[in-house]
CSV table of N, CA and C in Angstrom, one decimal:
chain,number,residue,atom,x,y,z
G,28,MET,N,-36.5,-20.1,9.4
G,28,MET,CA,-36.0,-18.8,9.5
G,28,MET,C,-34.8,-18.6,8.3
G,29,ILE,N,-35.0,-17.5,7.6
G,29,ILE,CA,-34.3,-17.1,6.7
G,29,ILE,C,-32.9,-16.3,7.2
G,30,GLY,N,-31.7,-17.1,6.6
G,30,GLY,CA,-30.5,-16.6,7.2
G,30,GLY,C,-30.1,-15.4,6.7
G,31,LYS,N,-29.4,-14.3,7.4
G,31,LYS,CA,-29.2,-13.0,7.0
G,31,LYS,C,-27.8,-13.2,5.9
G,32,ALA,N,-27.8,-12.0,5.3
G,32,ALA,CA,-26.8,-12.0,4.3
G,32,ALA,C,-25.6,-11.8,5.0
G,33,ARG,N,-24.6,-12.4,4.3
G,33,ARG,CA,-23.1,-12.4,4.7
G,33,ARG,C,-22.6,-11.0,4.5
G,34,THR,N,-21.8,-10.6,5.5
G,34,THR,CA,-21.2,-9.6,5.4
G,34,THR,C,-19.9,-9.9,4.9
G,35,THR,N,-18.9,-8.6,4.3
G,35,THR,CA,-17.7,-8.6,3.8
G,35,THR,C,-16.9,-9.4,4.9
G,36,GLU,N,-17.2,-9.1,6.3
G,36,GLU,CA,-16.3,-9.7,7.4
G,36,GLU,C,-16.7,-11.2,7.4
G,37,ASP,N,-17.8,-11.7,7.2
G,37,ASP,CA,-18.1,-13.1,7.3
G,37,ASP,C,-17.5,-13.8,6.3
G,38,ARG,N,-17.6,-13.1,4.7
G,38,ARG,CA,-16.7,-14.0,3.9
G,38,ARG,C,-15.4,-14.0,4.1
G,39,LEU,N,-14.7,-12.9,4.5
G,39,LEU,CA,-13.1,-13.0,4.8
G,39,LEU,C,-12.9,-13.9,6.0
G,40,ARG,N,-13.6,-14.2,7.1
G,40,ARG,CA,-13.5,-15.2,7.9
G,40,ARG,C,-13.5,-16.5,7.2
G,41,ALA,N,-14.7,-16.9,6.4
G,41,ALA,CA,-15.0,-18.0,5.6
G,41,ALA,C,-13.6,-18.3,4.9
G,42,VAL,N,-12.9,-17.2,4.0
G,42,VAL,CA,-11.9,-17.7,3.2
G,42,VAL,C,-10.8,-17.9,3.9
G,43,ALA,N,-10.8,-17.3,5.1
G,43,ALA,CA,-9.6,-17.3,5.9
G,43,ALA,C,-9.6,-18.9,6.5
G,44,ARG,N,-10.6,-19.3,6.7
G,44,ARG,CA,-10.5,-20.9,7.0
G,44,ARG,C,-10.4,-21.6,5.9
G,45,GLY,N,-10.3,-21.2,4.6
G,45,GLY,CA,-10.0,-22.2,3.6
G,45,GLY,C,-11.4,-22.5,2.9
G,46,ASN,N,-12.6,-21.7,3.1
G,46,ASN,CA,-13.7,-22.1,2.2
G,46,ASN,C,-13.7,-21.0,1.2
G,47,LEU,N,-13.7,-21.5,0.3
G,47,LEU,CA,-13.9,-20.7,-1.0
G,47,LEU,C,-15.2,-21.1,-1.8
G,48,GLU,N,-15.9,-21.8,-1.5
G,48,GLU,CA,-17.3,-22.3,-1.9
G,48,GLU,C,-18.2,-21.7,-1.1
G,49,ILE,N,-18.4,-20.5,-0.6
G,49,ILE,CA,-19.3,-19.8,0.0
G,49,ILE,C,-20.3,-19.2,-0.7
G,50,GLY,N,-20.4,-19.9,-1.7
G,50,GLY,CA,-21.6,-19.1,-2.7
G,50,GLY,C,-21.3,-18.0,-3.7
G,51,ASP,N,-21.0,-16.8,-3.1
G,51,ASP,CA,-20.8,-15.8,-3.9
G,51,ASP,C,-19.2,-15.4,-4.2
G,52,ILE,N,-18.4,-16.3,-3.5
G,52,ILE,CA,-16.8,-16.4,-3.9
G,52,ILE,C,-16.8,-17.7,-4.4
G,53,GLY,N,-16.0,-17.8,-5.4
G,53,GLY,CA,-15.6,-19.0,-5.9
G,53,GLY,C,-14.5,-18.9,-7.2
G,54,PRO,N,-13.5,-19.2,-7.0
G,54,PRO,CA,-12.5,-19.1,-8.2
G,54,PRO,C,-13.1,-20.0,-9.5
G,55,ASP,N,-13.0,-19.5,-10.5
G,55,ASP,CA,-13.3,-20.3,-11.8
G,55,ASP,C,-12.0,-20.4,-12.4
G,56,LEU,N,-11.4,-21.7,-12.2
G,56,LEU,CA,-9.9,-21.6,-12.5
G,56,LEU,C,-9.9,-22.2,-13.7
G,57,GLN,N,-10.8,-22.5,-14.3
G,57,GLN,CA,-10.9,-22.8,-15.9
G,57,GLN,C,-10.8,-21.4,-16.6
G,58,ASN,N,-11.6,-20.3,-16.4
G,58,ASN,CA,-11.7,-19.3,-17.1
G,58,ASN,C,-10.9,-18.0,-16.2
G,59,GLY,N,-10.0,-18.5,-15.1
G,59,GLY,CA,-9.5,-17.3,-14.5
G,59,GLY,C,-10.2,-16.2,-13.9
G,60,SER,N,-11.2,-16.2,-13.3
G,60,SER,CA,-12.0,-15.4,-12.9
G,60,SER,C,-12.5,-15.8,-11.8
G,61,VAL,N,-13.1,-14.5,-10.5
G,61,VAL,CA,-13.2,-14.8,-9.4
G,61,VAL,C,-14.7,-14.0,-9.2
G,62,SER,N,-15.9,-15.1,-9.3
G,62,SER,CA,-17.0,-14.4,-9.1
G,62,SER,C,-17.2,-13.9,-7.6
G,63,GLY,N,-17.8,-12.7,-7.6
G,63,GLY,CA,-18.1,-12.3,-6.1
G,63,GLY,C,-16.9,-11.6,-5.4
G,64,CYS,N,-15.8,-11.3,-6.3
G,64,CYS,CA,-14.8,-10.4,-5.3
G,64,CYS,C,-14.8,-9.2,-5.2
G,65,GLY,N,-15.9,-8.7,-6.0
G,65,GLY,CA,-16.2,-7.1,-5.7
G,65,GLY,C,-15.4,-6.2,-6.8
G,66,LEU,N,-14.3,-6.9,-7.5
G,66,LEU,CA,-13.8,-6.0,-8.4
G,66,LEU,C,-14.2,-6.2,-10.1
G,67,ASP,N,-14.3,-4.9,-10.9
G,67,ASP,CA,-14.7,-5.2,-12.1
G,67,ASP,C,-13.8,-6.0,-12.9
G,68,LYS,N,-14.1,-6.4,-14.0
G,68,LYS,CA,-13.2,-7.7,-14.8
G,68,LYS,C,-11.9,-7.0,-15.0
G,69,GLN,N,-11.7,-5.6,-15.6
G,69,GLN,CA,-10.3,-5.2,-15.7
G,69,GLN,C,-9.5,-5.1,-14.4
G,70,SER,N,-10.3,-4.8,-13.4
G,70,SER,CA,-9.0,-4.7,-12.1
G,70,SER,C,-8.9,-6.0,-11.5
G,71,CYS,N,-9.7,-7.0,-11.9
G,71,CYS,CA,-9.4,-8.5,-11.6
G,71,CYS,C,-8.2,-9.3,-12.4
G,72,GLN,N,-8.7,-8.6,-13.8
G,72,GLN,CA,-7.3,-9.1,-14.3
G,72,GLN,C,-6.2,-8.7,-14.1
G,73,LEU,N,-6.0,-7.2,-13.9
G,73,LEU,CA,-4.9,-6.6,-13.4
G,73,LEU,C,-4.4,-7.1,-12.1
G,74,ALA,N,-5.1,-7.4,-11.2
G,74,ALA,CA,-4.7,-8.1,-9.9
G,74,ALA,C,-4.0,-9.3,-10.4
G,75,GLN,N,-4.6,-10.2,-11.3
G,75,GLN,CA,-4.0,-11.7,-11.4
G,75,GLN,C,-2.8,-11.3,-12.1
G,76,ILE,N,-2.6,-10.3,-13.1
G,76,ILE,CA,-1.1,-10.1,-13.6
G,76,ILE,C,-0.2,-9.6,-12.6
G,77,ALA,N,-0.5,-9.0,-11.7
G,77,ALA,CA,0.4,-8.5,-10.7
G,77,ALA,C,0.6,-9.8,-9.9
G,78,ALA,N,-0.1,-10.9,-9.5
G,78,ALA,CA,0.1,-12.2,-9.0
G,78,ALA,C,1.1,-12.8,-9.9
G,79,LEU,N,0.8,-12.8,-11.4
G,79,LEU,CA,2.0,-13.6,-12.1
G,79,LEU,C,3.3,-13.1,-11.8
G,80,ALA,N,3.3,-11.9,-11.9
G,80,ALA,CA,4.8,-11.0,-11.6
G,80,ALA,C,5.3,-11.7,-10.2
G,81,ALA,N,4.2,-11.7,-9.3
G,81,ALA,CA,4.8,-12.1,-8.0
G,81,ALA,C,5.6,-13.5,-7.8
G,82,ILE,N,4.6,-14.6,-8.5
G,82,ILE,CA,5.2,-15.8,-8.3
G,82,ILE,C,6.1,-16.3,-9.7
G,83,ASP,N,6.5,-15.3,-10.5
G,83,ASP,CA,7.4,-15.6,-11.7
G,83,ASP,C,6.9,-16.7,-12.6
G,84,ALA,N,5.6,-16.2,-12.9
G,84,ALA,CA,4.7,-17.5,-13.4
G,84,ALA,C,5.6,-17.5,-15.1
G,85,PRO,N,5.0,-18.9,-15.4
G,85,PRO,CA,5.7,-19.1,-16.6
G,85,PRO,C,5.1,-18.6,-17.9
G,86,HIS,N,5.9,-18.7,-19.2
G,86,HIS,CA,5.3,-18.2,-20.1
G,86,HIS,C,3.9,-18.1,-20.8
G,87,ALA,N,3.6,-19.7,-20.5
G,87,ALA,CA,2.2,-20.0,-20.9
G,87,ALA,C,1.0,-19.0,-20.1
G,88,SER,N,1.4,-18.9,-18.8
G,88,SER,CA,0.4,-18.5,-17.9
G,88,SER,C,0.3,-16.9,-18.3
G,89,TRP,N,1.5,-16.4,-18.8
G,89,TRP,CA,1.5,-14.8,-19.2
G,89,TRP,C,0.5,-14.6,-20.5
G,90,LEU,N,0.8,-15.7,-21.3
G,90,LEU,CA,0.3,-15.6,-22.9
G,90,LEU,C,-1.3,-15.5,-22.6
G,91,ARG,N,-1.9,-16.7,-21.8
G,91,ARG,CA,-3.2,-16.6,-21.3
G,91,ARG,C,-3.8,-15.5,-21.0
G,92,HIS,N,-3.3,-14.9,-20.0
G,92,HIS,CA,-3.7,-13.5,-19.2
G,92,HIS,C,-3.6,-12.5,-20.0
G,93,LEU,N,-2.5,-12.3,-20.9
G,93,LEU,CA,-2.4,-11.3,-21.9
G,93,LEU,C,-3.5,-11.4,-23.1
G,94,GLU,N,-3.9,-12.8,-23.5
G,94,GLU,CA,-5.0,-12.7,-24.3
G,94,GLU,C,-6.3,-12.3,-23.4
G,95,ALA,N,-6.5,-12.5,-22.4
G,95,ALA,CA,-7.6,-12.2,-21.6
G,95,ALA,C,-7.8,-10.7,-21.3
G,96,ALA,N,-6.7,-10.0,-21.3
G,96,ALA,CA,-6.5,-8.5,-20.9
G,96,ALA,C,-6.6,-7.8,-22.3
G,97,ASP,N,-6.3,-8.4,-23.3
G,97,ASP,CA,-6.7,-8.0,-24.7
G,97,ASP,C,-8.0,-7.8,-25.0
G,98,GLU,N,-8.7,-9.0,-24.8
G,98,GLU,CA,-10.1,-9.1,-25.0
G,98,GLU,C,-11.0,-8.1,-24.3
G,99,GLN,N,-10.4,-7.7,-23.2
G,99,GLN,CA,-11.1,-6.9,-22.3
G,99,GLN,C,-10.5,-5.4,-22.7
G,100,GLU,N,-9.7,-5.0,-23.6
G,100,GLU,CA,-9.1,-3.9,-23.9
G,100,GLU,C,-8.4,-3.4,-22.9
G,101,ILE,N,-7.7,-4.0,-22.1
G,101,ILE,CA,-6.5,-3.4,-21.2
G,101,ILE,C,-5.5,-3.0,-21.9
G,102,GLU,N,-5.1,-1.9,-21.9
G,102,GLU,CA,-3.8,-1.2,-22.4
G,102,GLU,C,-2.8,-1.7,-21.8
G,103,LEU,N,-1.6,-1.8,-22.7
G,103,LEU,CA,-0.3,-2.2,-22.1
G,103,LEU,C,0.2,-1.3,-21.0
G,104,GLU,N,-0.4,0.1,-21.3
G,104,GLU,CA,0.1,0.9,-20.3
G,104,GLU,C,-0.4,0.8,-18.9
G,105,LYS,N,-1.5,0.2,-18.7
G,105,LYS,CA,-1.9,-0.3,-17.3
G,105,LYS,C,-1.5,-1.4,-16.9
G,106,ILE,N,-0.9,-2.4,-17.9
G,106,ILE,CA,-0.5,-3.7,-17.3
G,106,ILE,C,1.0,-3.2,-16.6
G,107,LEU,N,1.7,-2.3,-17.4
G,107,LEU,CA,3.0,-1.5,-17.1
G,107,LEU,C,2.9,-1.0,-15.8
G,108,GLY,N,1.8,-0.2,-15.8
G,108,GLY,CA,1.8,0.4,-14.4
G,108,GLY,C,1.2,-0.4,-13.2
G,109,THR,N,0.7,-1.4,-13.6
G,109,THR,CA,0.4,-2.3,-12.4
G,109,THR,C,1.5,-2.9,-11.8
G,110,LEU,N,2.7,-3.4,-12.8
G,110,LEU,CA,3.8,-4.0,-12.6
G,110,LEU,C,4.4,-3.3,-11.9
G,111,LEU,N,4.6,-1.8,-12.3
G,111,LEU,CA,5.5,-0.9,-11.5
G,111,LEU,C,4.8,-0.7,-10.2
G,112,CYS,N,3.6,-0.5,-10.0
G,112,CYS,CA,2.9,-0.7,-8.7
G,112,CYS,C,3.4,-1.7,-7.5
G,113,VAL,N,3.5,-2.7,-8.0
G,113,VAL,CA,3.8,-3.8,-7.0
G,113,VAL,C,5.4,-4.2,-7.1
G,114,ALA,N,6.1,-3.5,-7.9
G,114,ALA,CA,7.5,-3.7,-7.7
G,114,ALA,C,8.2,-3.7,-6.5
G,115,PRO,N,7.9,-2.5,-5.8
G,115,PRO,CA,8.5,-2.5,-4.3
G,115,PRO,C,8.1,-3.6,-3.6
G,116,LEU,N,7.1,-4.3,-3.9
G,116,LEU,CA,6.7,-5.5,-3.0
G,116,LEU,C,7.3,-6.7,-3.5
G,117,VAL,N,7.3,-7.0,-4.8
G,117,VAL,CA,7.9,-8.2,-5.2
G,117,VAL,C,9.5,-8.2,-5.9
G,118,GLY,N,9.7,-7.2,-6.1
G,118,GLY,CA,11.3,-6.6,-6.2
G,118,GLY,C,11.6,-6.7,-7.8
G,119,SER,N,12.4,-6.1,-8.0
G,119,SER,CA,12.7,-5.6,-9.5
G,119,SER,C,13.2,-6.8,-10.5
G,120,ALA,N,13.6,-7.7,-10.1
G,120,ALA,CA,14.0,-8.9,-10.8
G,120,ALA,C,12.6,-9.5,-11.4
G,121,LYS,N,11.8,-9.9,-10.4
G,121,LYS,CA,10.5,-10.1,-11.0
G,121,LYS,C,9.8,-9.2,-11.9
G,122,ILE,N,9.9,-8.2,-11.8
G,122,ILE,CA,9.5,-7.2,-12.6
G,122,ILE,C,10.1,-7.3,-14.3
G,123,VAL,N,11.2,-7.2,-14.1
G,123,VAL,CA,12.1,-7.3,-15.1
G,123,VAL,C,11.6,-8.7,-15.9
G,124,SER,N,11.7,-9.7,-15.1
G,124,SER,CA,11.4,-11.2,-15.9
G,124,SER,C,9.8,-11.0,-16.6
G,125,ALA,N,8.8,-10.4,-15.6
G,125,ALA,CA,7.8,-10.1,-16.3
G,125,ALA,C,7.7,-9.5,-17.5
G,126,CYS,N,8.2,-8.6,-17.4
G,126,CYS,CA,8.3,-7.6,-18.6
G,126,CYS,C,8.8,-8.4,-19.8
G,127,ALA,N,9.8,-9.3,-19.6
G,127,ALA,CA,10.5,-9.8,-20.5
G,127,ALA,C,9.4,-11.0,-21.2
G,128,LYS,N,8.7,-11.6,-20.3
G,128,LYS,CA,7.7,-12.6,-20.7
G,128,LYS,C,6.8,-11.9,-21.5
G,129,ILE,N,6.4,-10.8,-21.0
G,129,ILE,CA,5.2,-9.9,-21.8
G,129,ILE,C,5.7,-10.0,-23.2
G,130,VAL,N,7.0,-9.2,-23.5
G,130,VAL,CA,7.5,-9.2,-24.6
G,130,VAL,C,7.5,-10.3,-25.6
G,131,ARG,N,7.9,-11.5,-24.9
G,131,ARG,CA,8.1,-12.6,-25.8
G,131,ARG,C,6.5,-13.2,-25.9
G,132,ALA,N,5.8,-12.9,-24.9
G,132,ALA,CA,4.2,-13.6,-25.2
G,132,ALA,C,3.6,-12.6,-26.2
G,133,ALA,N,4.1,-11.4,-26.5
G,133,ALA,CA,3.2,-10.5,-27.5
G,133,ALA,C,4.1,-10.6,-28.6
G,134,ALA,N,5.0,-11.5,-29.0
G,134,ALA,CA,5.8,-11.4,-30.1
G,134,ALA,C,6.6,-10.4,-30.4
G,135,LEU,N,7.0,-9.5,-29.5
G,135,LEU,CA,7.5,-8.2,-29.7
G,135,LEU,C,9.1,-8.4,-29.7
G,136,GLY,N,9.4,-9.5,-29.1
G,136,GLY,CA,10.9,-9.8,-28.9
G,136,GLY,C,11.6,-10.1,-30.4
G,137,GLU,N,10.9,-10.7,-31.2
G,137,GLU,CA,11.6,-10.9,-32.4
G,137,GLU,C,11.8,-9.7,-33.4
G,138,GLU,N,10.6,-8.7,-33.3
G,138,GLU,CA,10.5,-7.8,-34.2
G,138,GLU,C,11.7,-6.7,-33.6
G,139,PHE,N,11.8,-6.5,-32.6
G,139,PHE,CA,12.7,-5.5,-31.9
G,139,PHE,C,14.1,-6.2,-31.5
G,140,GLY,N,14.2,-7.4,-31.6
G,140,GLY,CA,15.5,-8.1,-31.1
G,140,GLY,C,15.7,-8.0,-29.7
G,141,VAL,N,14.8,-8.0,-28.8
G,141,VAL,CA,15.0,-7.4,-27.4
G,141,VAL,C,15.3,-9.0,-26.8
G,142,LEU,N,14.8,-10.0,-27.0
G,142,LEU,CA,15.1,-11.4,-26.4
G,142,LEU,C,15.6,-12.3,-27.3
G,143,ALA,N,16.6,-13.1,-27.1
G,143,ALA,CA,17.2,-14.2,-27.7
G,143,ALA,C,16.4,-15.4,-27.4
G,144,GLU,N,16.3,-15.8,-28.2
G,144,GLU,CA,15.5,-17.2,-28.4
G,144,GLU,C,16.2,-18.3,-27.3
G,145,GLY,N,15.2,-18.9,-26.8
G,145,GLY,CA,15.9,-19.9,-25.5
G,145,GLY,C,14.9,-20.7,-24.6
């Protein structure tokens, strides 16, 4: 007997049980992507950038994700818009921290004197 295709509800329940290896959902932690998530690459990258702000990720994480965003030609305006969108949920301090890390990661800090070395 051939099993029926999993519905979104089935997949959601599997993930809620901690099963991320259900075939079409599986985080590729090495490449920072999630196959089968239903989002296009740019939307997935922007969601990950929002998550970086939420967890106050370190500079190295920002650098990696900004490089990936640049490869996908995601404009800084969309990144800033994404951060402003989640600001009410994560708080202004994390958004300020995220923007400072973006400036540093993008090497704009030295040019504009925005950030002190530290």
